[in-house]
Short mmCIF file of C-alpha atoms in Angstrom, two decimals:
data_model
loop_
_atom_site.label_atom_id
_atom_site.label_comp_id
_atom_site.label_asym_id
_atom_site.label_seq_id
_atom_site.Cartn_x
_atom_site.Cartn_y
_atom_site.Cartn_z
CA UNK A 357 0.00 0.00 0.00
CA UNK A 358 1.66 3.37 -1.16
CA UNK A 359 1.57 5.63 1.89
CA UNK A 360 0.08 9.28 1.61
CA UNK A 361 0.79 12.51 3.53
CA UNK A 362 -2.03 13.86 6.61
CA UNK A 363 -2.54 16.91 7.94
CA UNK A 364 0.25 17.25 10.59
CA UNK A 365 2.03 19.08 13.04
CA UNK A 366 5.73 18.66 14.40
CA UNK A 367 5.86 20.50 17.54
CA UNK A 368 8.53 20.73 20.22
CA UNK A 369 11.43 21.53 17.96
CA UNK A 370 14.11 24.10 16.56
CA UNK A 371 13.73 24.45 13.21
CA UNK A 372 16.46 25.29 10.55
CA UNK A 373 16.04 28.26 8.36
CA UNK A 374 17.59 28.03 5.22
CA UNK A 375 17.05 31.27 3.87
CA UNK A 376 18.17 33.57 6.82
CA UNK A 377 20.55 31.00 7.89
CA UNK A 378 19.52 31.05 11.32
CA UNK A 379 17.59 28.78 13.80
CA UNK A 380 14.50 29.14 15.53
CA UNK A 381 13.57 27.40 18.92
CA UNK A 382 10.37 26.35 20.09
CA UNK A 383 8.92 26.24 16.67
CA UNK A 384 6.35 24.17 14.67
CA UNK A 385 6.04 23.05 11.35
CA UNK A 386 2.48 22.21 9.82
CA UNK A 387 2.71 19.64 7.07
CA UNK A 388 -0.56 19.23 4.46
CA UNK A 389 -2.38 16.54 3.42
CA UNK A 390 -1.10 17.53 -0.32
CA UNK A 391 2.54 16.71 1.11
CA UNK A 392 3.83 20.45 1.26
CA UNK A 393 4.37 23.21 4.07
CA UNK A 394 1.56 24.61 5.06
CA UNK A 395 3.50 26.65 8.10
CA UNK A 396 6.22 27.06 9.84
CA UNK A 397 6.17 29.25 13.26
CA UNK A 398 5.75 29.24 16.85
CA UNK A 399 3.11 26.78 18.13
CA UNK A 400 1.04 29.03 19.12
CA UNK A 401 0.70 30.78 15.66
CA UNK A 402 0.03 27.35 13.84
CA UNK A 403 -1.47 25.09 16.03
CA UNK A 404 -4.61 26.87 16.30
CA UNK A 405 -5.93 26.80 12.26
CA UNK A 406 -4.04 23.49 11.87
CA UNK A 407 -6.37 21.80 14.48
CA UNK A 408 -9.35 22.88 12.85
CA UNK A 409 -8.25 20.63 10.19
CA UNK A 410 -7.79 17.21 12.36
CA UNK A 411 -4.10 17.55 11.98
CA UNK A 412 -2.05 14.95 13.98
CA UNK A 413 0.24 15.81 16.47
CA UNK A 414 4.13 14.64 16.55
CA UNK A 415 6.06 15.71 19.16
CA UNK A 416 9.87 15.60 18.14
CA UNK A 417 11.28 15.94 21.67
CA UNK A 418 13.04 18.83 21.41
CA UNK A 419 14.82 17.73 18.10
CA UNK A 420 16.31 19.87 15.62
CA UNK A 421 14.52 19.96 12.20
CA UNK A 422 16.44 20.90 9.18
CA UNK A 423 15.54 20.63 5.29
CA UNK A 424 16.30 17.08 3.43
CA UNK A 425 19.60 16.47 2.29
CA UNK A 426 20.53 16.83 -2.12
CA UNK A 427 23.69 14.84 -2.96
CA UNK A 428 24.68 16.16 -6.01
CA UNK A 429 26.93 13.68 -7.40
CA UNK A 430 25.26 10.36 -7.40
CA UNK A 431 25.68 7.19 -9.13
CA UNK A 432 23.03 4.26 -7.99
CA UNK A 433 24.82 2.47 -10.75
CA UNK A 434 28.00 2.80 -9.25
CA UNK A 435 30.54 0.35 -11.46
CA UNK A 436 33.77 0.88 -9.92
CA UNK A 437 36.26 -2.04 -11.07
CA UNK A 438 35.70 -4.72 -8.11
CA UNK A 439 32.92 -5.93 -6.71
CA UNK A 440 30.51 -3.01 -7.39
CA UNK A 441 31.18 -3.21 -11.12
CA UNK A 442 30.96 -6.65 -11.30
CA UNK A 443 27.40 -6.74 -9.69
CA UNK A 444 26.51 -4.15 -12.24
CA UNK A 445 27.73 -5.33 -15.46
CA UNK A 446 26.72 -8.77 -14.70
CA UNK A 447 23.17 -8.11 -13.69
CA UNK A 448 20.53 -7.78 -16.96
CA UNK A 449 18.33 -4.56 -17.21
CA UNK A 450 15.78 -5.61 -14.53
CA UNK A 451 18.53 -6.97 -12.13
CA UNK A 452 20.34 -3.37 -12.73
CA UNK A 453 17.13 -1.38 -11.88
CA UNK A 454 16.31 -3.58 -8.97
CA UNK A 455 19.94 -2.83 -7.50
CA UNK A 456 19.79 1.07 -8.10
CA UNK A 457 16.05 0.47 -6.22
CA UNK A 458 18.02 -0.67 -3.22
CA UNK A 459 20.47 1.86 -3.87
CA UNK A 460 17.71 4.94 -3.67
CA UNK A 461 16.11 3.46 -0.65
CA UNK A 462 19.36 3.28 1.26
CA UNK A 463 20.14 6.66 0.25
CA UNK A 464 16.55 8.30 1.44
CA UNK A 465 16.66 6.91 4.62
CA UNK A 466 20.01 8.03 5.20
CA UNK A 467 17.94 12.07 4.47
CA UNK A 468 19.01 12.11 1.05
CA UNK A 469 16.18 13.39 -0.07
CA UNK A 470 17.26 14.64 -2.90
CA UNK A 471 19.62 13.15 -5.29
CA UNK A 472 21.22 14.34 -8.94
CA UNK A 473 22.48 11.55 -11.03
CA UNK A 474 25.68 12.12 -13.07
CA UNK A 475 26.12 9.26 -15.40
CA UNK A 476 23.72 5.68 -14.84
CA UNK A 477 23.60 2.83 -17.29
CA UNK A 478 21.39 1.61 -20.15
CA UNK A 479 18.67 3.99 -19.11
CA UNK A 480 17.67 1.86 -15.56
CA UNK A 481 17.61 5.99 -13.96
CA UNK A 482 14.56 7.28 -16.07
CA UNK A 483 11.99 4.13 -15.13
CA UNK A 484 14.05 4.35 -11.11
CA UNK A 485 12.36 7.87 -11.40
CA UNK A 486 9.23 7.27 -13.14
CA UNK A 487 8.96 4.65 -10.08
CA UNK A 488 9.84 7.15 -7.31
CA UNK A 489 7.13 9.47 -8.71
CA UNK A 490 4.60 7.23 -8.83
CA UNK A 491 4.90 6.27 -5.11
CA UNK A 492 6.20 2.77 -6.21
CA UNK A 493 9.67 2.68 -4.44
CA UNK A 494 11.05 4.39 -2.01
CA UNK A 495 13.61 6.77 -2.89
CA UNK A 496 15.01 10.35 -2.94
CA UNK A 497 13.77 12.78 -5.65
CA UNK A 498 16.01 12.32 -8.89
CA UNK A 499 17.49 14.82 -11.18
CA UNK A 500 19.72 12.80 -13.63
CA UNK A 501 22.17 13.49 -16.51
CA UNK A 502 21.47 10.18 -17.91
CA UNK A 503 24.30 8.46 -19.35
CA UNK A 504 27.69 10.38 -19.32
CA UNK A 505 29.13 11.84 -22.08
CA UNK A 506 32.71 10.71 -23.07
CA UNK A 507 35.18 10.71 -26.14
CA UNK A 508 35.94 6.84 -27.16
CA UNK A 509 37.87 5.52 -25.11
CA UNK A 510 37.51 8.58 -22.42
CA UNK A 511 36.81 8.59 -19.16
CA UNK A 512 33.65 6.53 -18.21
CA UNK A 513 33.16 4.66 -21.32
CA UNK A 514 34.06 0.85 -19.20
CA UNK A 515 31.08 2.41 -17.11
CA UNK A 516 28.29 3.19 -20.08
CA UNK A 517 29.38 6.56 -20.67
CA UNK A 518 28.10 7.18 -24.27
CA UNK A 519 30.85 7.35 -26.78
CA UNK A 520 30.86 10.58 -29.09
CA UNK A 521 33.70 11.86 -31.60
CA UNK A 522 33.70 15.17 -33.28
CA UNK A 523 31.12 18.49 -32.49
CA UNK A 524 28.78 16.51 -34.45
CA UNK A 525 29.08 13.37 -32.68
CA UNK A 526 28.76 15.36 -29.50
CA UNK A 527 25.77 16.84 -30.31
CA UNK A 528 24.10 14.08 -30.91
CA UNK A 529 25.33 12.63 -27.78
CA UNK A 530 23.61 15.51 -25.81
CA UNK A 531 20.29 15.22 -28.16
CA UNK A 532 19.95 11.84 -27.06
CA UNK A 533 19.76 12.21 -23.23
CA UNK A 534 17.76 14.77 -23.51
CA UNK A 535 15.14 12.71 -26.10
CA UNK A 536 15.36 10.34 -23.25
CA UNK A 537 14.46 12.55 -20.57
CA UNK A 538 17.59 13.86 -19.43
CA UNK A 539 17.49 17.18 -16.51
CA UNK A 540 21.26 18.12 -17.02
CA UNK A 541 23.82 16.62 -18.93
CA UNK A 542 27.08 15.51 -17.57
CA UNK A 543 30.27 14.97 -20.11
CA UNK A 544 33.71 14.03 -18.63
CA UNK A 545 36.74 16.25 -20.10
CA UNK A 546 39.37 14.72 -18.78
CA UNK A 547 40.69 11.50 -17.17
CA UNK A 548 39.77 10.62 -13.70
CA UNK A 549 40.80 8.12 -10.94
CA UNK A 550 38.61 4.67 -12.67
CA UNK A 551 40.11 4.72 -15.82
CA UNK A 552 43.18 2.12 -16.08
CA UNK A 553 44.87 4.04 -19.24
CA UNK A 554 44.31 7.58 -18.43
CA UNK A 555 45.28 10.18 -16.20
CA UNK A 556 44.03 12.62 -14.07
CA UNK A 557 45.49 15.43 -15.66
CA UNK A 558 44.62 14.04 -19.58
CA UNK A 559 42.80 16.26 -21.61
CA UNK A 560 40.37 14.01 -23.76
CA UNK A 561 37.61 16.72 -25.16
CA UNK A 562 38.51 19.66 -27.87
CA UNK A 563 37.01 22.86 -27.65
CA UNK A 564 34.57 22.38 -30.40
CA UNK A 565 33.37 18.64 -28.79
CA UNK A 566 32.73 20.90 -25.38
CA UNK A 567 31.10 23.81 -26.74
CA UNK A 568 28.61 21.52 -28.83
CA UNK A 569 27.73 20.23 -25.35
CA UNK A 570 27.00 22.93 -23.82
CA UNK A 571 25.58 24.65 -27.19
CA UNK A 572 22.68 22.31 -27.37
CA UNK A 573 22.13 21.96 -23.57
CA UNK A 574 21.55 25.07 -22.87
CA UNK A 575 19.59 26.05 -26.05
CA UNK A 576 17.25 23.32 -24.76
CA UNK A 577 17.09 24.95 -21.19
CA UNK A 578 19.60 22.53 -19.14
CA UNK A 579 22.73 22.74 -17.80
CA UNK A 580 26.15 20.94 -18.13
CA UNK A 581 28.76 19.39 -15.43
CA UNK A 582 31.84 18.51 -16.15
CA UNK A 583 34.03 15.64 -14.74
CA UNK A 584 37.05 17.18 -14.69
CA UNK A 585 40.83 17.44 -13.15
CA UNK A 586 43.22 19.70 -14.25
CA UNK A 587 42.88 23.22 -14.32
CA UNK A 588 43.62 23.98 -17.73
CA UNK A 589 40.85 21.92 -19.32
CA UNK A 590 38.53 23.67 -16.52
CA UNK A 591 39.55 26.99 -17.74
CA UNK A 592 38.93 25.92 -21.12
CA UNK A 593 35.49 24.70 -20.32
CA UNK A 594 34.47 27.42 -18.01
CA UNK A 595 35.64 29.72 -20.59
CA UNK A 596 33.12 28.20 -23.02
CA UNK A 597 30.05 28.23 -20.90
CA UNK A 598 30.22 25.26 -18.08
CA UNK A 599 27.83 25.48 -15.65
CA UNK A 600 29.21 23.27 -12.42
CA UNK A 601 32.52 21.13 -11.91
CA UNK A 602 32.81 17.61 -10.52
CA UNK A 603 35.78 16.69 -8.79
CA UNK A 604 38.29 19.68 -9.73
CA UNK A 605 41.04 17.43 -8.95
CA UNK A 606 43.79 19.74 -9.99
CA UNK A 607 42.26 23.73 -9.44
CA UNK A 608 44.67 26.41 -8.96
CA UNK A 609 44.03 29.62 -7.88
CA UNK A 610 43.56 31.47 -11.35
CA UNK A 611 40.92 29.11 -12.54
CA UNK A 612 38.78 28.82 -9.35
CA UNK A 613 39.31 32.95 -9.72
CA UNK A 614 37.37 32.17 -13.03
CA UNK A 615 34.88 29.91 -11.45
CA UNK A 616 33.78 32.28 -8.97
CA UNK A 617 33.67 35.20 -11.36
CA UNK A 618 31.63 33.28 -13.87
CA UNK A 619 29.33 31.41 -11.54
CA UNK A 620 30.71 28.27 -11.84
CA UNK A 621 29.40 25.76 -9.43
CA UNK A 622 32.41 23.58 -7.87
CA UNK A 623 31.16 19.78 -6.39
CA UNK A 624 34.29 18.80 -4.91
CA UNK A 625 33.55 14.81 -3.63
CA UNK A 626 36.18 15.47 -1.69
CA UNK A 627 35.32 11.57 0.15
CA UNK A 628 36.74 9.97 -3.18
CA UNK A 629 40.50 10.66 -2.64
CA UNK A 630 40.34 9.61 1.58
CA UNK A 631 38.17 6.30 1.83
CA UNK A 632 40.48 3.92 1.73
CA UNK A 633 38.02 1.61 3.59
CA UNK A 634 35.67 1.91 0.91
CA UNK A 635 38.01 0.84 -1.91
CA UNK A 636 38.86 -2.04 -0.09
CA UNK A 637 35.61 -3.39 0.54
CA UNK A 638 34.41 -2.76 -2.68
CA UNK A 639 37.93 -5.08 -3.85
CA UNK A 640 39.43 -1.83 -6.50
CA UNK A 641 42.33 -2.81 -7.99
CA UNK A 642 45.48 -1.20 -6.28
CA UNK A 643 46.22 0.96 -9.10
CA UNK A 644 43.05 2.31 -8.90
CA UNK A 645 43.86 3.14 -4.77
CA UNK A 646 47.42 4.36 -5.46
CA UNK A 647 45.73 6.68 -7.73
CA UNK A 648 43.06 8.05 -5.77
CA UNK A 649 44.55 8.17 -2.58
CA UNK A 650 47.99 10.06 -4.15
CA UNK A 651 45.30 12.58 -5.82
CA UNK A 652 44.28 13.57 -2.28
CA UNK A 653 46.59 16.31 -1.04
CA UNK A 654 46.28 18.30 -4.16
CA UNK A 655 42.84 17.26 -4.23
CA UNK A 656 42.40 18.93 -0.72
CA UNK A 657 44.25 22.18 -2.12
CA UNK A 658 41.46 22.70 -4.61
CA UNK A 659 38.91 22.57 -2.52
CA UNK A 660 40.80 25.27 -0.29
CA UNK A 661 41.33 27.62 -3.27
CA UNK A 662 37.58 27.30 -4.15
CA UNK A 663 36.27 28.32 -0.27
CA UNK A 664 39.00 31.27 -0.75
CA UNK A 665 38.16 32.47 -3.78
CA UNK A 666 33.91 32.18 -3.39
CA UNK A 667 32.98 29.30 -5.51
CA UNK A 668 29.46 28.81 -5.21
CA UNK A 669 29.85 25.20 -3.65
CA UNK A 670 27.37 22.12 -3.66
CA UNK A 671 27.55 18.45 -1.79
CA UNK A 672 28.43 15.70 -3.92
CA UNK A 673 30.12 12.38 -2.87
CA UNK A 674 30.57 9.96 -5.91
CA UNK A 675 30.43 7.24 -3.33
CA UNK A 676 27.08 5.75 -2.68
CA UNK A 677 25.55 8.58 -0.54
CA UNK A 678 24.46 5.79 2.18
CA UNK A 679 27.60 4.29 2.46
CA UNK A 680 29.27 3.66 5.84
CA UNK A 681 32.11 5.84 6.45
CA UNK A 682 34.07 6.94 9.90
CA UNK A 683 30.71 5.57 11.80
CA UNK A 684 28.64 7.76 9.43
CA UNK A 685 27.52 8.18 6.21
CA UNK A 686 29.44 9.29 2.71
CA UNK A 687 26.86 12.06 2.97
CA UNK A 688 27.54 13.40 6.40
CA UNK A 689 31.55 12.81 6.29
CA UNK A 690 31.91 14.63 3.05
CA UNK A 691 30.38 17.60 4.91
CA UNK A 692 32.36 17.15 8.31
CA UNK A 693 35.50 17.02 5.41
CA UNK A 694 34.55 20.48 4.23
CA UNK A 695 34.26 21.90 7.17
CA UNK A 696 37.04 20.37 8.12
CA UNK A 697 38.80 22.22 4.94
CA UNK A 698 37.62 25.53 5.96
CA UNK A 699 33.68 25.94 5.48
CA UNK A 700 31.53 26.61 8.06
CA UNK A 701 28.85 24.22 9.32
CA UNK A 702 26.46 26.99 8.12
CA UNK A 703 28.04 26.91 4.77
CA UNK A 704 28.17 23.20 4.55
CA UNK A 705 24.73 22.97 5.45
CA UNK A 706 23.39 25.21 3.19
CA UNK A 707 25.41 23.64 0.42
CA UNK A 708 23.34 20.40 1.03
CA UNK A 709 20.17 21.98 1.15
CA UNK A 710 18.77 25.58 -0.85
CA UNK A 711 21.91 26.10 -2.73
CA UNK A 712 21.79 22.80 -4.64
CA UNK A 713 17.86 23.58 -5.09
CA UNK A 714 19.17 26.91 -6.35
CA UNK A 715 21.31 24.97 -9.17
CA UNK A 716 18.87 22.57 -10.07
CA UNK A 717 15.99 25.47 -10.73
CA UNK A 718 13.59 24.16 -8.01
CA UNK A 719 13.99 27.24 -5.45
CA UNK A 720 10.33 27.05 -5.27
CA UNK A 721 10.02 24.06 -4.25
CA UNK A 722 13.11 22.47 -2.39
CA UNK A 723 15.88 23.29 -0.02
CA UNK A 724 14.35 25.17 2.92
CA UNK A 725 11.22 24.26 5.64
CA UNK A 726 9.12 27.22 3.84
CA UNK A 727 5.35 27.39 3.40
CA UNK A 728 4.43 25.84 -0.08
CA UNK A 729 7.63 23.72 -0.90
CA UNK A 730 7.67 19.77 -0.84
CA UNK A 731 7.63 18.32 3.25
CA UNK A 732 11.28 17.09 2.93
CA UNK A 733 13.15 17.18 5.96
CA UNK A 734 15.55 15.15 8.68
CA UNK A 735 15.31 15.40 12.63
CA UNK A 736 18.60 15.21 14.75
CA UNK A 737 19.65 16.08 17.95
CA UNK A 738 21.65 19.03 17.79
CA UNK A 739 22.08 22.19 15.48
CA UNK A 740 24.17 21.32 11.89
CA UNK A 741 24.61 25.06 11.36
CA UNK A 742 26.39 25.42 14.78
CA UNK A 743 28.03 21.53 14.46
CA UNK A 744 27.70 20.39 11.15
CA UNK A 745 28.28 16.56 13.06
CA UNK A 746 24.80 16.85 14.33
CA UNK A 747 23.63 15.68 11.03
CA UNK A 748 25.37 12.18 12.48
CA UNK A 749 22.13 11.66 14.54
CA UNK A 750 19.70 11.70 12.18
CA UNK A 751 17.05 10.34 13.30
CA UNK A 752 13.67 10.70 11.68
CA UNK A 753 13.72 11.18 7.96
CA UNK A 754 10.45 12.65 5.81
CA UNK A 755 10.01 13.09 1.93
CA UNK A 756 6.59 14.70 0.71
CA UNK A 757 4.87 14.17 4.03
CA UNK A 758 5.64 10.89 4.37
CA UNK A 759 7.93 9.41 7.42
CA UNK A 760 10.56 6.79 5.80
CA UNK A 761 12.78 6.56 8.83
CA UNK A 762 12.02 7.43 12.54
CA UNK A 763 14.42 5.48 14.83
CA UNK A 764 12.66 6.60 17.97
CA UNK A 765 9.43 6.16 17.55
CA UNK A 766 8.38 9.85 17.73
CA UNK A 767 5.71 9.41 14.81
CA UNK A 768 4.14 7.27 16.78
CA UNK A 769 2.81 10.29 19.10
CA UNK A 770 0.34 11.65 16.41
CA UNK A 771 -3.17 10.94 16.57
CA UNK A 772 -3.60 10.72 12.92
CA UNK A 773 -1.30 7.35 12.45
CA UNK A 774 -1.53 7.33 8.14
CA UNK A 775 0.89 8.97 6.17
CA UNK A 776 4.04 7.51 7.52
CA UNK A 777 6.06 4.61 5.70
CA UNK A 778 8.91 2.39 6.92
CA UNK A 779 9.02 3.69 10.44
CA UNK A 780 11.75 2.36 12.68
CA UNK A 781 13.97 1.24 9.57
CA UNK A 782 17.47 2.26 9.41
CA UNK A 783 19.98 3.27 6.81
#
């Protein structure tokens, strides 16, 4: 049975406030039976008209209430060499949509519940969102590129990266993810840590091949990321239009200078060159380690030059978003590293909630606990924008109204028990 959003009420809580960046204590929150805000304000100012309606009551203890996470740099069809790519290239087109299904569960109830794809295989991502839509499996609210564009041979293409040659080839590239339903389109312009006979720093896309990309994406209203490492095919691609770079391996000062002065969105995954746990239980081979794990000091550097220069910054992790990491999640530790780097826990907040709803268009509907956007949100103990570690107690996790995760309990409490899903499950 597909559960459905009621009229209800979180009381007892501090709520996060995205847009002044600022929290606000003894607040409630007054969720509709349509699965949006309805209100947000002290419980005196919304319990009264919400009552008249039969809402339920949940009291959340005194917890701390802050928008749903967006991961923006997702791949539920992860194919690393190892295990993870074996699983993947092994299973048909049924077994390969059932495992990103397990994938985008894992990922919601860890409060991702938002999630932008940036490369998936043999189009599995379209029907995983279709699904999610329709209320038929569980999972966080997808914005995908599609398949990833490479040159032959390029980074990606052992992954189901589309193949393209030429500005023509390249334009038909983009055409075709967007004929098959495609939000943004990603295209990798230079090597990367998965490819065996690459490099970071090799340039594999010519000027013309990049601005066709972006050409035809944005005269069909969406934008282009880049997997990229060096700085000099950055500058080349910022110079020609880019919209937001993945990874940034390599930056230097002068080019995240550019970034910032063009509007450049930088999503660092800074997790991918420090999880050395994760590489070994996923069985990479050890050039594949060596190569990450050496990329990580100037990988670091990069991310430092962006914060000092004012990149407009976004959370991303390339690893699954639910995965285990340093007793958290990929999510939460990429965060903790960017703080760690030199963000605040404001900053890093914000960068996993309104500012990614900024890039992807949906201000209006995403990214902040505001009357009229979509009821996404995650409960935890303490205050993310003060401790951005907080976010390791997540407790109680809600997408349109609906309760997919609540540890404690606390859901329990409301008088109107329909509308909540998979209470009590775990990441």
């Amino acid at each position: 049975m597909i559960a459905t959003p009621r009229e209800t009420v979180l009381v007892n809580c501090t709520v996060f406030d995205a847009v002044a960046g600022s929290a606000r204590a003894d607040h409630a929150v007054w969720i509709g039976a349509d699965g949006r805000f309805r209100a947000v304000g002290t419980a005196d100012e919304v319990l009264p008209e919400a009552r008249l309606t039969g809402a339920g009551i949940v009291d959340l203890a005194g917890g701390y209430v802050a928008p749903g996470l967006a991961n923006m740099h997702v791949h539920l069809s992860l194919g690393l060499p190892g295990h993870l790519g074996d699983a993947v290239h092994r299973a048909n087109l049924a077994e390969l949509t059932l495992l990103m299904a397990d994938s985008a569960r894992r990922s919601l109830h860890a409060g991702v519940t938002t999630a932008r794809l940036v490369g998936e295989s043999r189009g599995a991502d379209f029907a995983l969102r279709k699904g999610i839509e329709n209320g038929a499996v569980d999972g966080p609210r997808i914005f995908t590129a599609g398949q990833a564009l490479c040159c032959t041979g390029g980074h990606g293409w052992d992954a189901d990266a589309l193949e393209a040659d030429g500005a023509d080839g390249f334009r038909r590239a983009t055409r075709l993810q967007i004929r098959g339903g495609a939000d943004l389109i990603k295209v990798c312009i230079s090597g990367g840590i998965a490819g065996e006979h690459e490099h970071i720093h090799t340039p594999q896309l010519a000027d013309d091949e990049m601005s066709a990309v972006i050409d035809v994406a944005h005269d069909w209203g969406r934008k282009v990321t880049a997997h990229a490492g060096p700085a000099d095919s950055v500058r080349r691609a910022v110079e020609l239009g880019l919209d937001c770079v993945e990874h940034g391996y390599e930056l230097d000062d002068d080019v995240t200078r550019l970034m910032a002065e063009r509007g450049v969105w930088y999503v660092p995954t800074i997790v991918v060159s420090r999880c050395r746990d994760f590489f070994e239980a996923s069985g990479v081979p050890r050039w594949l380690m060596d190569r990450a794990l050496g990329a990580g000091p100037r990988h670091w550097e990069s991310l430092q030059l962006a914060l000092r220069n004012g990149v407009p910054i976004a959370m991303g992790t390339d690893m699954p978003p639910h995965a285990e990491y340093d007793g958290t999640t990929a999510t939460v530790r990429e965060l903790e590293f960017m703080v760690e780097a030199g963000m605040t826990p404001l900053d890093a907040l914000l960068s996993a909630t309104i500012r990614p709803a900024d890039w992807l268009g949906k201000l209006a509907d995403l990214g902040s606990i505001d009357a009229g956007k979509h009821a996404d949100l995650v409960v935890v103990d303490g205050d993310p924008s003060r401790d951005i570690s907080a976010l390791r107690t997540i407790h109680l996790v809600m997408k349109g109204g609906v309760v997919y995760r609540d540890d404690r309990g606390l859901s329990s409490t409301t008088t109107e028990r329909a509308g909540f899903a998979n209470t009590g499950s775990t990441p």
